[in-house]
Amino acid sequence: MAGPEIESLIRQLSKLPGLGPRSARRVALALIKRRETLLDPLIQTLGAAAETVKICSSCGNYDSQDPCAICEDPRRDGTIICVVEDVADLWALERTASFRGRYHVTGGLLSPLDGIGPGDLKLDLLLTRARNSEVKEIILALSATVDGQTTAHYIAERLQETETTVSGLAHGVPIGGELDYLDDGTISAALKARRPV
Amino acid sequence: MAGPEIESLIRQLSKLPGLGPRSARRVALALIKRRETLLDPLIQTLGAAAETVKICSSCGNYDSQDPCAICEDPRRDGTIICVVEDVADLWALERTASFRGRYHVTGGLLSPLDGIGPGDLKLDLLLTRARNSEVKEIILALSATVDGQTTAHYIAERLQETETTVSGLAHGVPIGGELDYLDDGTISAALKARRPV
């Protein structure tokens, strides 16, 4: 149909998350059509990312510097570490601008069914950081799924030997959520954790 | 939040059709995470496309060669030219594998409101091709929209001076379509163009 270079571009694009063969074709065509405004800048930014982005050896975040800007920022509170599963979760928390401590990215959740054990997550590094007397609190901001809660329990147990307080995110009614549409688990959790108005 | 290279990668990705800021972040993260299987091959294929893909000077298709593989293919029927608005439409027709003639990409539709006149489309080239005595039929495969039909009428008029037959795609009930869900225009068109069973 199209030339081999276009075909392999479409094939490569369709491997990206959220892009199927149809949208990959659309993106490829847009890239070819708008070479100066889309294709060339994209090649450049992809190249720059491939060259400079690395994993922070302290917290597991992605940045152009190691340690990352968050670990290096003296204005951030070094006494609190927020544990997240993935850099995407770290970004989500940063967008809220409501956390000013530091992070630790585990790189996944414990999942016996998928063969992911404690050795596959960056937990030893977290323990080393938690043993630092500066650290007072560890917030476990993991998914409210079975794997997420299993992992949270496991981490909390491992952290008992340190002198940190371990906390987790609150469960309850999401902001803007209608009771009618919420699942039973969330409603019971919100009821149990009710607070004086 | 993330490093400047990641930020500019997200900004660049979110300019692609179908990708908003949220999906661009997801794609960027996947690219950074899977450097060897996603990021590096994508840079390579984008570079290859930028280097080799050109516009066919005869029909307006994109290919690594000029004239394109379709224009050069001796097995294709040179007596029929199918006029399409965009290379995406050419690809759509090629996927059906039911047309074995050649193509002509106009590069757009006449649209007085958007200031697109006959001079902005590749119509002179089409006329030159149509004057070739080898060409017997021109199929106008343009969108069934106001702009598409205006353009089709304009092209048909211009082609009157040549010795070609000008035809258009049939209108009617789409395959798999339920009458109940079809718009009035399509149903009337299908009624008017009814055929013996």
Tab-separated table of C-alpha atoms in Angstrom:
chain	number	residue	atom	x	y	z
A	1	MET	CA	0.000	0.000	0.000
A	2	ALA	CA	2.248	2.820	1.218
A	3	GLY	CA	6.043	2.631	1.100
A	4	PRO	CA	7.925	0.306	3.494
A	5	GLU	CA	9.084	3.251	5.638
A	6	ILE	CA	5.485	4.422	6.146
A	7	GLU	CA	4.357	0.871	6.888
A	8	SER	CA	7.027	0.346	9.545
A	9	LEU	CA	6.278	3.780	11.019
A	10	ILE	CA	2.601	2.816	11.353
A	11	ARG	CA	3.576	-0.524	12.887
A	12	GLN	CA	5.872	1.193	15.383
A	13	LEU	CA	3.298	3.855	16.294
A	14	SER	CA	0.589	1.254	16.887
A	15	LYS	CA	2.724	-0.231	19.677
A	16	LEU	CA	2.268	2.926	21.752
A	17	PRO	CA	-0.318	2.728	24.537
A	18	GLY	CA	-3.751	3.927	23.434
A	19	LEU	CA	-2.963	3.815	19.711
A	20	GLY	CA	-4.529	1.101	17.573
A	21	PRO	CA	-3.760	0.476	13.900
A	22	ARG	CA	-6.336	3.058	12.848
A	23	SER	CA	-5.101	5.909	15.013
A	24	ALA	CA	-1.487	4.965	14.219
A	25	ARG	CA	-2.267	5.453	10.511
A	26	ARG	CA	-3.822	8.815	11.294
A	27	VAL	CA	-0.807	9.921	13.328
A	28	ALA	CA	1.649	8.680	10.674
A	29	LEU	CA	-0.173	10.606	7.966
A	30	ALA	CA	-0.256	13.780	10.073
A	31	LEU	CA	3.476	13.420	10.750
A	32	ILE	CA	4.312	12.979	7.054
A	33	LYS	CA	2.050	15.845	6.046
A	34	ARG	CA	3.338	18.319	8.562
A	35	ARG	CA	7.014	17.515	8.484
A	36	GLU	CA	8.333	20.844	9.745
A	37	THR	CA	5.815	21.424	12.515
A	38	LEU	CA	5.294	17.833	13.710
A	39	LEU	CA	7.766	15.248	12.427
A	40	ASP	CA	11.083	17.089	12.789
A	41	PRO	CA	10.341	18.515	16.265
A	42	LEU	CA	9.151	15.092	17.434
A	43	ILE	CA	12.347	13.396	16.253
A	44	GLN	CA	14.317	16.084	18.049
A	45	THR	CA	12.438	15.851	21.358
A	46	LEU	CA	12.487	12.035	21.296
A	47	GLY	CA	16.235	12.135	20.705
A	48	ALA	CA	16.727	14.617	23.543
A	49	ALA	CA	14.654	12.449	25.874
A	50	ALA	CA	16.551	9.291	24.896
A	51	GLU	CA	19.837	11.072	25.535
A	52	THR	CA	19.162	12.862	28.795
A	53	VAL	CA	16.388	11.157	30.754
A	54	LYS	CA	17.582	8.807	33.468
A	55	ILE	CA	16.176	7.098	36.552
A	56	CYS	CA	16.875	8.871	39.850
A	57	SER	CA	19.078	6.472	41.825
A	58	SER	CA	17.514	7.661	45.066
A	59	CYS	CA	13.744	7.710	44.462
A	60	GLY	CA	13.187	6.052	41.054
A	61	ASN	CA	11.698	9.147	39.353
A	62	TYR	CA	12.584	10.008	35.747
A	63	ASP	CA	14.503	13.235	35.214
A	64	SER	CA	17.373	14.716	33.205
A	65	GLN	CA	19.462	14.786	36.367
A	66	ASP	CA	20.363	12.161	38.959
A	67	PRO	CA	19.403	12.656	41.790
A	68	CYS	CA	16.204	14.112	40.347
A	69	ALA	CA	15.023	17.708	40.828
A	70	ILE	CA	12.600	16.666	43.588
A	71	CYS	CA	15.271	14.808	45.598
A	72	GLU	CA	17.650	17.759	45.151
A	73	ASP	CA	15.135	20.529	45.937
A	74	PRO	CA	16.069	21.968	49.377
A	75	ARG	CA	12.575	23.495	49.732
A	76	ARG	CA	10.967	20.044	49.823
A	77	ASP	CA	10.288	18.388	53.137
A	78	GLY	CA	12.780	15.565	53.595
A	79	THR	CA	10.933	14.186	56.638
A	80	ILE	CA	8.052	12.705	54.581
A	81	ILE	CA	8.415	10.115	51.813
A	82	CYS	CA	5.420	9.231	49.662
A	83	VAL	CA	5.626	5.703	48.221
A	84	VAL	CA	4.052	5.282	44.767
A	85	GLU	CA	3.897	2.382	42.349
A	86	ASP	CA	4.824	4.232	39.189
A	87	VAL	CA	6.233	7.537	37.922
A	88	ALA	CA	2.750	8.228	36.467
A	89	ASP	CA	1.383	8.253	40.046
A	90	LEU	CA	4.190	10.580	41.130
A	91	TRP	CA	3.198	12.946	38.303
A	92	ALA	CA	-0.459	12.713	39.331
A	93	LEU	CA	0.423	13.664	42.925
A	94	GLU	CA	2.678	16.505	41.746
A	95	ARG	CA	-0.154	17.936	39.627
A	96	THR	CA	-2.263	18.342	42.762
A	97	ALA	CA	0.520	20.490	44.273
A	98	SER	CA	-0.664	19.322	47.685
A	99	PHE	CA	2.391	17.266	48.670
A	100	ARG	CA	5.720	18.936	49.379
A	101	GLY	CA	7.722	15.971	50.630
A	102	ARG	CA	9.847	13.510	48.645
A	103	TYR	CA	8.875	10.341	46.754
A	104	HIS	CA	9.847	6.739	46.369
A	105	VAL	CA	8.810	4.800	43.252
A	106	THR	CA	8.560	1.036	43.869
A	107	GLY	CA	8.358	0.232	40.165
A	108	GLY	CA	5.375	-2.102	40.586
A	109	LEU	CA	3.194	-3.971	43.055
A	110	LEU	CA	3.614	-7.375	44.640
A	111	SER	CA	1.678	-9.862	42.556
A	112	PRO	CA	2.238	-13.544	43.306
A	113	LEU	CA	0.078	-14.532	40.320
A	114	ASP	CA	2.329	-12.584	37.943
A	115	GLY	CA	5.438	-13.788	39.743
A	116	ILE	CA	6.361	-10.357	41.101
A	117	GLY	CA	7.929	-10.727	44.543
A	118	PRO	CA	9.580	-8.271	46.963
A	119	GLY	CA	12.925	-8.634	45.180
A	120	ASP	CA	11.434	-7.151	42.001
A	121	LEU	CA	10.479	-3.873	43.723
A	122	LYS	CA	12.833	-1.152	44.969
A	123	LEU	CA	12.058	-1.859	48.626
A	124	ASP	CA	15.589	-2.274	50.025
A	125	LEU	CA	16.378	1.235	48.840
A	126	LEU	CA	13.211	2.501	50.561
A	127	LEU	CA	14.269	0.809	53.818
A	128	THR	CA	17.715	2.371	53.587
A	129	ARG	CA	16.119	5.788	53.097
A	130	ALA	CA	13.629	5.189	55.924
A	131	ARG	CA	16.446	4.319	58.352
A	132	ASN	CA	17.791	7.849	57.936
A	133	SER	CA	16.826	9.592	61.184
A	134	GLU	CA	15.634	12.631	59.230
A	135	VAL	CA	12.661	10.691	57.844
A	136	LYS	CA	9.610	10.814	60.155
A	137	GLU	CA	6.687	9.624	58.022
A	138	ILE	CA	6.132	7.276	55.096
A	139	ILE	CA	2.861	7.701	53.162
A	140	LEU	CA	1.869	4.608	51.175
A	141	ALA	CA	0.021	6.041	48.147
A	142	LEU	CA	-0.640	2.716	46.415
A	143	SER	CA	-3.689	1.664	44.423
A	144	ALA	CA	-6.796	0.618	46.366
A	145	THR	CA	-6.688	-2.778	44.642
A	146	VAL	CA	-5.900	-6.193	46.106
A	147	ASP	CA	-2.296	-6.066	44.855
A	148	GLY	CA	-1.918	-2.457	46.012
A	149	GLN	CA	-3.160	-3.180	49.519
A	150	THR	CA	-1.111	-6.382	49.797
A	151	THR	CA	1.976	-4.412	48.834
A	152	ALA	CA	1.093	-1.657	51.314
A	153	HIS	CA	0.761	-4.185	54.129
A	154	TYR	CA	4.050	-5.825	53.208
A	155	ILE	CA	5.883	-2.477	53.114
A	156	ALA	CA	4.330	-1.365	56.418
A	157	GLU	CA	5.561	-4.569	58.041
A	158	ARG	CA	9.074	-4.120	56.712
A	159	LEU	CA	9.083	-0.505	57.946
A	160	GLN	CA	8.249	-1.515	61.533
A	161	GLU	CA	11.957	-1.840	62.319
A	162	THR	CA	12.449	1.853	61.465
A	163	GLU	CA	11.306	4.788	63.566
A	164	THR	CA	8.928	6.177	60.946
A	165	THR	CA	5.171	6.575	61.137
A	166	VAL	CA	3.506	4.712	58.270
A	167	SER	CA	0.251	6.095	56.835
A	168	GLY	CA	-1.962	5.405	53.831
A	169	LEU	CA	-4.273	7.488	51.648
A	170	ALA	CA	-7.810	7.969	52.987
A	171	HIS	CA	-10.599	5.942	51.370
A	172	GLY	CA	-13.985	7.559	50.843
A	173	VAL	CA	-16.367	9.289	48.481
A	174	PRO	CA	-14.429	10.923	45.594
A	175	ILE	CA	-14.889	14.702	45.264
A	176	GLY	CA	-17.805	15.233	42.871
A	177	GLY	CA	-18.920	11.608	43.329
A	178	GLU	CA	-22.597	10.724	43.633
A	179	LEU	CA	-23.448	8.080	46.231
A	180	ASP	CA	-25.862	6.446	43.833
A	181	TYR	CA	-23.088	5.561	41.399
A	182	LEU	CA	-20.482	4.443	43.934
A	183	ASP	CA	-19.649	0.798	44.578
A	184	ASP	CA	-20.540	-0.804	47.904
A	185	GLY	CA	-16.920	-1.095	49.038
A	186	THR	CA	-16.309	2.636	48.745
A	187	ILE	CA	-19.544	3.510	50.544
A	188	SER	CA	-18.782	1.142	53.458
A	189	ALA	CA	-15.216	2.514	53.666
A	190	ALA	CA	-16.547	6.074	53.723
A	191	LEU	CA	-19.101	5.144	56.403
A	192	LYS	CA	-16.508	3.441	58.594
A	193	ALA	CA	-14.137	6.390	58.288
A	194	ARG	CA	-16.879	8.973	58.963
A	195	ARG	CA	-15.769	12.156	60.679
A	196	PRO	CA	-17.444	14.942	62.676
A	197	VAL	CA	-18.672	17.795	60.475
B	1	MET	CA	7.331	18.307	37.548
B	2	ALA	CA	9.401	16.076	35.262
B	3	GLY	CA	12.592	17.225	33.564
B	4	PRO	CA	12.416	19.787	30.723
B	5	GLU	CA	13.104	17.088	28.109
B	6	ILE	CA	10.146	15.010	29.324
B	7	GLU	CA	7.930	18.092	29.451
B	8	SER	CA	8.742	19.101	25.892
B	9	LEU	CA	8.283	15.494	24.737
B	10	ILE	CA	4.791	15.469	26.295
B	11	ARG	CA	3.998	18.843	24.708
B	12	GLN	CA	5.157	17.595	21.299
B	13	LEU	CA	3.240	14.304	21.570
B	14	SER	CA	0.024	16.082	22.567
B	15	LYS	CA	0.073	17.880	19.189
B	16	LEU	CA	-0.507	14.571	17.390
B	17	PRO	CA	-4.086	13.919	16.240
B	18	GLY	CA	-6.100	11.968	18.787
B	19	LEU	CA	-3.668	12.527	21.658
B	20	GLY	CA	-4.620	14.899	24.461
B	21	PRO	CA	-2.346	15.942	27.332
B	22	ARG	CA	-3.353	12.866	29.336
B	23	SER	CA	-2.636	10.277	26.647
B	24	ALA	CA	0.529	12.168	25.648
B	25	ARG	CA	1.810	11.752	29.217
B	26	ARG	CA	0.998	8.058	29.069
B	27	VAL	CA	2.799	7.620	25.739
B	28	ALA	CA	5.818	9.621	26.950
B	29	LEU	CA	6.119	7.480	30.078
B	30	ALA	CA	5.837	4.254	28.064
B	31	LEU	CA	8.539	5.505	25.680
B	32	ILE	CA	10.911	6.405	28.504
B	33	LYS	CA	10.264	3.134	30.313
B	34	ARG	CA	10.742	0.901	27.301
B	35	ARG	CA	13.660	2.629	25.644
B	36	GLU	CA	14.997	-0.334	23.685
B	37	THR	CA	11.702	-1.730	22.438
B	38	LEU	CA	9.755	1.511	21.916
B	39	LEU	CA	11.776	4.727	22.018
B	40	ASP	CA	14.838	3.802	19.951
B	41	PRO	CA	12.897	1.974	17.175
B	42	LEU	CA	10.445	4.894	16.980
B	43	ILE	CA	13.264	7.439	16.566
B	44	GLN	CA	14.727	5.233	13.857
B	45	THR	CA	11.493	4.740	11.906
B	46	LEU	CA	10.580	8.430	12.186
B	47	GLY	CA	14.018	9.341	10.878
B	48	ALA	CA	13.694	6.886	7.998
B	49	ALA	CA	10.268	8.286	7.112
B	50	ALA	CA	11.524	11.883	7.275
B	51	GLU	CA	14.410	10.966	5.004
B	52	THR	CA	12.727	8.837	2.370
B	53	VAL	CA	9.014	9.648	2.114
B	54	LYS	CA	8.091	12.050	-0.660
B	55	ILE	CA	4.988	13.132	-2.547
B	56	CYS	CA	4.403	11.394	-5.884
B	57	SER	CA	4.678	14.127	-8.510
B	58	SER	CA	2.080	12.379	-10.653
B	59	CYS	CA	-0.758	11.412	-8.275
B	60	GLY	CA	0.047	13.090	-4.939
B	61	ASN	CA	0.403	9.833	-2.960
B	62	TYR	CA	3.114	9.448	-0.294
B	63	ASP	CA	5.796	6.870	-0.999
B	64	SER	CA	9.547	6.321	-0.750
B	65	GLN	CA	9.772	6.570	-4.515
B	66	ASP	CA	8.594	9.160	-7.047
B	67	PRO	CA	6.524	8.264	-9.067
B	68	CYS	CA	4.933	6.123	-6.358
B	69	ALA	CA	4.629	2.330	-6.462
B	70	ILE	CA	0.991	2.535	-7.618
B	71	CYS	CA	1.777	4.871	-10.533
B	72	GLU	CA	4.735	2.665	-11.498
B	73	ASP	CA	2.950	-0.680	-11.163
B	74	PRO	CA	2.403	-2.037	-14.704
B	75	ARG	CA	-0.299	-4.429	-13.433
B	76	ARG	CA	-2.553	-1.539	-12.464
B	77	ASP	CA	-5.193	-0.329	-14.887
B	78	GLY	CA	-4.052	2.998	-16.308
B	79	THR	CA	-7.427	3.662	-17.953
B	80	ILE	CA	-9.191	4.492	-14.660
B	81	ILE	CA	-8.212	7.254	-12.259
B	82	CYS	CA	-9.879	7.498	-8.854
B	83	VAL	CA	-9.891	11.046	-7.473
B	84	VAL	CA	-9.620	11.286	-3.669
B	85	GLU	CA	-9.285	14.199	-1.292
B	86	ASP	CA	-6.508	12.849	0.882
B	87	VAL	CA	-3.886	10.092	1.058
B	88	ALA	CA	-5.904	8.643	3.983
B	89	ASP	CA	-8.782	8.037	1.532
B	90	LEU	CA	-6.384	6.422	-0.934
B	91	TRP	CA	-5.225	4.071	1.840
B	92	ALA	CA	-8.843	3.305	2.749
B	93	LEU	CA	-9.614	2.375	-0.868
B	94	GLU	CA	-6.437	0.297	-1.141
B	95	ARG	CA	-7.409	-1.660	1.986
B	96	THR	CA	-10.589	-2.798	0.257
B	97	ALA	CA	-8.449	-4.281	-2.553
B	98	SER	CA	-11.406	-3.677	-4.881
B	99	PHE	CA	-9.868	-0.981	-7.075
B	100	ARG	CA	-7.012	-1.772	-9.442
B	101	GLY	CA	-6.714	1.530	-11.284
B	102	ARG	CA	-4.610	4.556	-10.419
B	103	TYR	CA	-5.285	7.489	-8.092
B	104	HIS	CA	-5.198	11.243	-7.989
B	105	VAL	CA	-5.024	13.053	-4.636
B	106	THR	CA	-6.476	16.584	-4.795
B	107	GLY	CA	-5.029	17.556	-1.419
B	108	GLY	CA	-8.312	19.019	-0.187
B	109	LEU	CA	-11.817	20.108	-1.108
B	110	LEU	CA	-13.100	23.419	-2.477
B	111	SER	CA	-14.313	25.444	0.458
B	112	PRO	CA	-15.120	29.116	-0.228
B	113	LEU	CA	-15.715	29.721	3.483
B	114	ASP	CA	-12.185	28.554	4.330
B	115	GLY	CA	-10.764	30.405	1.324
B	116	ILE	CA	-9.807	27.211	-0.537
B	117	GLY	CA	-10.278	27.756	-4.281
B	118	PRO	CA	-9.480	25.613	-7.356
B	119	GLY	CA	-5.915	26.946	-7.403
B	120	ASP	CA	-5.207	25.333	-4.010
B	121	LEU	CA	-6.036	21.819	-5.258
B	122	LYS	CA	-4.003	19.709	-7.669
B	123	LEU	CA	-6.602	19.955	-10.431
B	124	ASP	CA	-4.446	21.159	-13.342
B	125	LEU	CA	-2.326	18.059	-12.923
B	126	LEU	CA	-5.492	15.920	-12.974
B	127	LEU	CA	-6.613	17.607	-16.197
B	128	THR	CA	-3.240	16.994	-17.785
B	129	ARG	CA	-3.469	13.326	-16.825
B	130	ALA	CA	-7.090	13.074	-18.033
B	131	ARG	CA	-6.153	14.487	-21.459
B	132	ASN	CA	-3.921	11.445	-21.991
B	133	SER	CA	-5.881	9.310	-24.469
B	134	GLU	CA	-5.139	6.181	-22.395
B	135	VAL	CA	-7.454	7.403	-19.612
B	136	LYS	CA	-11.093	6.341	-20.136
B	137	GLU	CA	-12.797	6.905	-16.770
B	138	ILE	CA	-12.430	9.212	-13.793
B	139	ILE	CA	-14.113	8.111	-10.540
B	140	LEU	CA	-14.757	10.964	-8.125
B	141	ALA	CA	-14.452	9.307	-4.681
B	142	LEU	CA	-14.971	12.466	-2.628
B	143	SER	CA	-16.793	12.841	0.681
B	144	ALA	CA	-20.604	12.938	0.589
B	145	THR	CA	-20.518	16.358	2.271
B	146	VAL	CA	-21.453	19.760	0.841
B	147	ASP	CA	-17.802	20.636	0.168
B	148	GLY	CA	-17.140	17.176	-1.275
B	149	GLN	CA	-20.079	17.310	-3.676
B	150	THR	CA	-19.324	20.913	-4.709
B	151	THR	CA	-15.775	19.846	-5.507
B	152	ALA	CA	-17.026	16.790	-7.419
B	153	HIS	CA	-19.328	18.989	-9.545
B	154	TYR	CA	-16.538	21.449	-10.234
B	155	ILE	CA	-14.108	18.690	-11.258
B	156	ALA	CA	-16.756	16.995	-13.455
B	157	GLU	CA	-17.325	20.308	-15.256
B	158	ARG	CA	-13.621	20.850	-15.839
B	159	LEU	CA	-13.317	17.281	-17.162
B	160	GLN	CA	-16.001	17.808	-19.812
B	161	GLU	CA	-13.363	19.018	-22.276
B	162	THR	CA	-11.605	15.636	-22.024
B	163	GLU	CA	-12.844	12.383	-23.508
B	164	THR	CA	-13.221	10.601	-20.172
B	165	THR	CA	-16.367	9.258	-18.516
B	166	VAL	CA	-16.823	10.814	-15.097
B	167	SER	CA	-18.492	8.753	-12.341
B	168	GLY	CA	-19.043	9.012	-8.599
B	169	LEU	CA	-19.379	6.573	-5.714
B	170	ALA	CA	-22.853	5.136	-5.165
B	171	HIS	CA	-24.874	6.471	-2.230
B	172	GLY	CA	-27.023	4.092	-0.198
B	173	VAL	CA	-27.376	1.951	2.883
B	174	PRO	CA	-23.936	1.048	4.309
B	175	ILE	CA	-23.219	-2.701	4.564
B	176	GLY	CA	-24.324	-3.798	8.045
B	177	GLY	CA	-26.360	-0.628	8.484
B	178	GLU	CA	-29.805	-0.736	10.083
B	179	LEU	CA	-32.455	1.438	8.443
B	180	ASP	CA	-33.693	2.557	11.833
B	181	TYR	CA	-30.396	4.255	12.639
B	182	LEU	CA	-29.767	5.837	9.238
B	183	ASP	CA	-30.278	9.529	8.548
B	184	ASP	CA	-33.076	10.672	6.225
B	185	GLY	CA	-30.688	11.793	3.484
B	186	THR	CA	-29.105	8.359	3.142
B	187	ILE	CA	-32.466	6.575	3.115
B	188	SER	CA	-33.871	8.874	0.393
B	189	ALA	CA	-30.677	8.437	-1.641
B	190	ALA	CA	-30.926	4.643	-1.324
B	191	LEU	CA	-34.604	4.748	-2.318
B	192	LYS	CA	-33.965	6.922	-5.349
B	193	ALA	CA	-31.085	4.674	-6.500
B	194	ARG	CA	-33.065	1.432	-5.924
B	195	ARG	CA	-32.199	-1.467	-8.189
B	196	PRO	CA	-33.824	-4.699	-9.301
B	197	VAL	CA	-33.024	-7.614	-6.967
